[in-house]
Amino acid sequence: MPAALCSRSFLQGESPGAELESNWLPAPSEFFYVVMRLYLPRAEALDGRWVPPPIEALS
């Protein structure tokens, strides 16, 4: 995917730092799940040809 179309979000309990907080979604330290809501999804999302990118756990 072109870099201009990429975004990175941080789902974690502690701040990733002031420069990254605009993409920070505070999350609990225990188990949690993520839900993606698509507004006006394209046909690809509805019929399964498009899937969201995996969530990558970082150490």
XYZ file of N, CA, C and O in Angstrom:
236
model
N 0.846 -1.175 0.000
C 0.000 0.000 0.000
C 0.891 1.237 0.000
O 1.864 1.292 0.742
N 0.568 2.240 -0.794
C 1.372 3.468 -0.807
C 1.408 4.128 0.567
O 0.412 4.119 1.293
N 2.552 4.671 0.920
C 2.709 5.300 2.238
C 1.668 6.381 2.488
O 1.237 6.573 3.617
N 1.231 7.072 1.452
C 0.246 8.140 1.625
C -1.098 7.605 2.085
O -1.902 8.345 2.646
N -1.354 6.313 1.879
C -2.630 5.721 2.274
C -2.534 4.936 3.571
O -3.519 4.382 4.025
N -1.367 4.857 4.159
C -1.165 4.085 5.378
C -1.364 4.950 6.607
O -1.088 6.140 6.599
N -1.849 4.320 7.635
C -1.906 4.987 8.932
C -1.578 3.948 9.991
O -1.755 2.752 9.786
N -1.100 4.407 11.091
C -0.736 3.527 12.188
C -1.431 4.031 13.439
O -1.373 5.213 13.753
N -2.111 3.127 14.113
C -2.777 3.457 15.371
C -2.130 2.656 16.481
O -1.638 1.548 16.267
N -2.157 3.203 17.666
C -1.568 2.553 18.829
C -2.685 2.232 19.807
O -3.318 3.134 20.342
N -2.968 0.948 20.013
C -3.959 0.490 20.974
C -3.191 -0.049 22.168
O -2.685 -1.177 22.131
N -3.061 0.760 23.204
C -2.261 0.365 24.362
C -2.647 1.192 25.566
O -3.281 2.235 25.443
N -2.272 0.705 26.736
C -2.625 1.365 27.978
C -1.857 2.640 28.249
O -2.407 3.608 28.764
N -0.599 2.656 27.882
C 0.241 3.825 28.149
C 0.451 4.641 26.880
O 0.485 4.102 25.786
N 0.625 5.924 27.069
C 0.844 6.816 25.931
C 2.076 6.390 25.139
O 3.114 6.062 25.715
N 1.993 6.413 23.808
C 3.167 6.101 22.990
C 4.142 7.275 22.889
O 5.152 7.190 22.215
N 3.819 8.381 23.544
C 4.652 9.577 23.496
C 3.870 10.721 22.871
O 2.953 10.507 22.075
N 4.222 11.914 23.243
C 3.474 13.099 22.815
C 3.339 13.202 21.305
O 2.273 13.562 20.796
N 4.374 12.846 20.558
C 4.329 12.996 19.103
C 3.422 11.963 18.430
O 3.025 12.142 17.282
N 3.057 10.886 19.139
C 2.207 9.838 18.557
C 0.811 9.782 19.179
O -0.005 8.959 18.768
N 0.526 10.636 20.150
C -0.756 10.553 20.848
C -1.959 10.828 19.957
O -3.059 10.392 20.266
N -1.779 11.509 18.830
C -2.917 11.755 17.944
C -3.437 10.450 17.335
O -4.576 10.392 16.884
N -2.629 9.397 17.337
C -3.045 8.087 16.817
C -3.167 7.045 17.924
O -3.143 5.850 17.657
N -3.316 7.480 19.154
C -3.363 6.586 20.311
C -4.801 6.325 20.721
O -5.586 7.249 20.913
N -5.159 5.054 20.836
C -6.450 4.644 21.368
C -6.176 3.935 22.685
O -5.691 2.800 22.695
N -6.427 4.596 23.830
C -6.156 3.960 25.119
C -6.912 2.635 25.243
O -8.083 2.536 24.888
N -6.236 1.609 25.718
C -6.820 0.276 25.850
C -6.496 -0.272 27.236
O -5.487 0.095 27.837
N -7.328 -1.166 27.728
C -7.055 -1.763 29.039
C -5.846 -2.690 28.980
O -5.463 -3.172 27.901
N -5.260 -2.956 30.126
C -4.096 -3.851 30.164
C -4.516 -5.315 30.064
O -3.717 -6.156 29.679
N -5.766 -5.620 30.395
C -6.240 -6.997 30.265
C -6.790 -7.232 28.851
O -6.760 -6.355 28.003
N -7.302 -8.429 28.607
C -7.806 -8.810 27.286
C -8.895 -7.846 26.815
O -9.725 -7.407 27.596
N -8.878 -7.517 25.522
C -9.920 -6.692 24.931
C -10.067 -7.081 23.462
O -9.235 -7.798 22.913
N -11.120 -6.649 22.833
C -11.305 -6.913 21.414
C -11.546 -5.604 20.684
O -11.885 -4.595 21.288
N -11.349 -5.624 19.390
C -11.451 -4.431 18.563
C -12.591 -4.621 17.568
O -12.741 -5.688 16.981
N -13.372 -3.578 17.394
C -14.466 -3.586 16.436
C -14.226 -2.465 15.432
O -13.902 -1.350 15.822
N -14.359 -2.772 14.155
C -14.191 -1.756 13.119
C -15.567 -1.442 12.537
O -16.296 -2.347 12.137
N -15.898 -0.193 12.505
C -17.161 0.241 11.914
C -16.855 0.908 10.578
O -16.044 1.821 10.510
N -17.497 0.437 9.532
C -17.313 1.000 8.202
C -18.574 1.765 7.819
O -19.659 1.189 7.777
N -18.427 3.031 7.530
C -19.539 3.855 7.089
C -19.555 3.871 5.565
O -18.545 4.139 4.931
N -20.684 3.559 4.986
C -20.841 3.475 3.530
C -19.765 2.572 2.910
O -18.988 2.982 2.048
N -19.708 1.317 3.362
C -18.669 0.421 2.838
C -18.868 0.121 1.360
O -19.987 0.101 0.850
N -17.769 -0.102 0.697
C -17.805 -0.505 -0.708
C -18.208 -1.979 -0.788
O -18.127 -2.720 0.186
N -18.572 -2.414 -1.973
C -18.998 -3.799 -2.183
C -17.926 -4.790 -1.742
O -18.242 -5.857 -1.212
N -16.650 -4.446 -1.938
C -15.550 -5.340 -1.566
C -15.574 -5.688 -0.084
O -15.248 -6.809 0.306
N -15.928 -4.731 0.745
C -15.990 -4.982 2.184
C -17.218 -5.823 2.535
O -17.170 -6.648 3.445
N -18.285 -5.618 1.834
C -19.513 -6.349 2.122
C -19.465 -7.798 1.659
O -20.037 -8.679 2.304
N -18.779 -8.051 0.555
C -18.766 -9.426 0.039
C -17.513 -10.213 0.418
O -17.336 -11.348 0.009
N -16.628 -9.612 1.210
C -15.470 -10.334 1.721
C -14.222 -10.257 0.876
O -13.204 -10.846 1.230
N -14.245 -9.536 -0.244
C -13.028 -9.391 -1.051
C -12.004 -8.495 -0.364
O -10.816 -8.586 -0.642
N -12.454 -7.602 0.500
C -11.555 -6.741 1.282
C -11.626 -7.169 2.745
O -12.704 -7.431 3.272
N -10.498 -7.279 3.371
C -10.448 -7.541 4.809
C -9.514 -6.510 5.434
O -8.539 -6.083 4.802
N -9.792 -6.097 6.660
C -8.907 -5.120 7.281
C -7.531 -5.737 7.536
O -7.407 -6.959 7.682
N -6.509 -4.907 7.581
C -5.169 -5.433 7.868
C -5.131 -6.003 9.287
O -5.886 -5.570 10.161
N -4.282 -6.984 9.515
C -4.205 -7.585 10.851
C -3.643 -6.594 11.879
O -2.898 -5.682 11.533
N -4.028 -6.815 13.099
C -3.464 -6.038 14.209
C -2.175 -6.732 14.620
O -2.142 -7.942 14.848
N -1.120 -5.984 14.670
C 0.197 -6.522 14.970
C 0.593 -6.176 16.401
O 0.634 -5.011 16.782
N 0.855 -7.199 17.192
C 1.305 -6.989 18.568
C 2.810 -6.714 18.549
O 3.593 -7.460 17.959
N 3.197 -5.624 19.172
C 4.613 -5.264 19.264
C 5.084 -5.442 20.694
O 4.322 -5.259 21.626
N 6.329 -5.755 20.857
C 6.843 -5.928 22.217
C 7.342 -4.626 22.780
O 7.524 -3.650 22.121
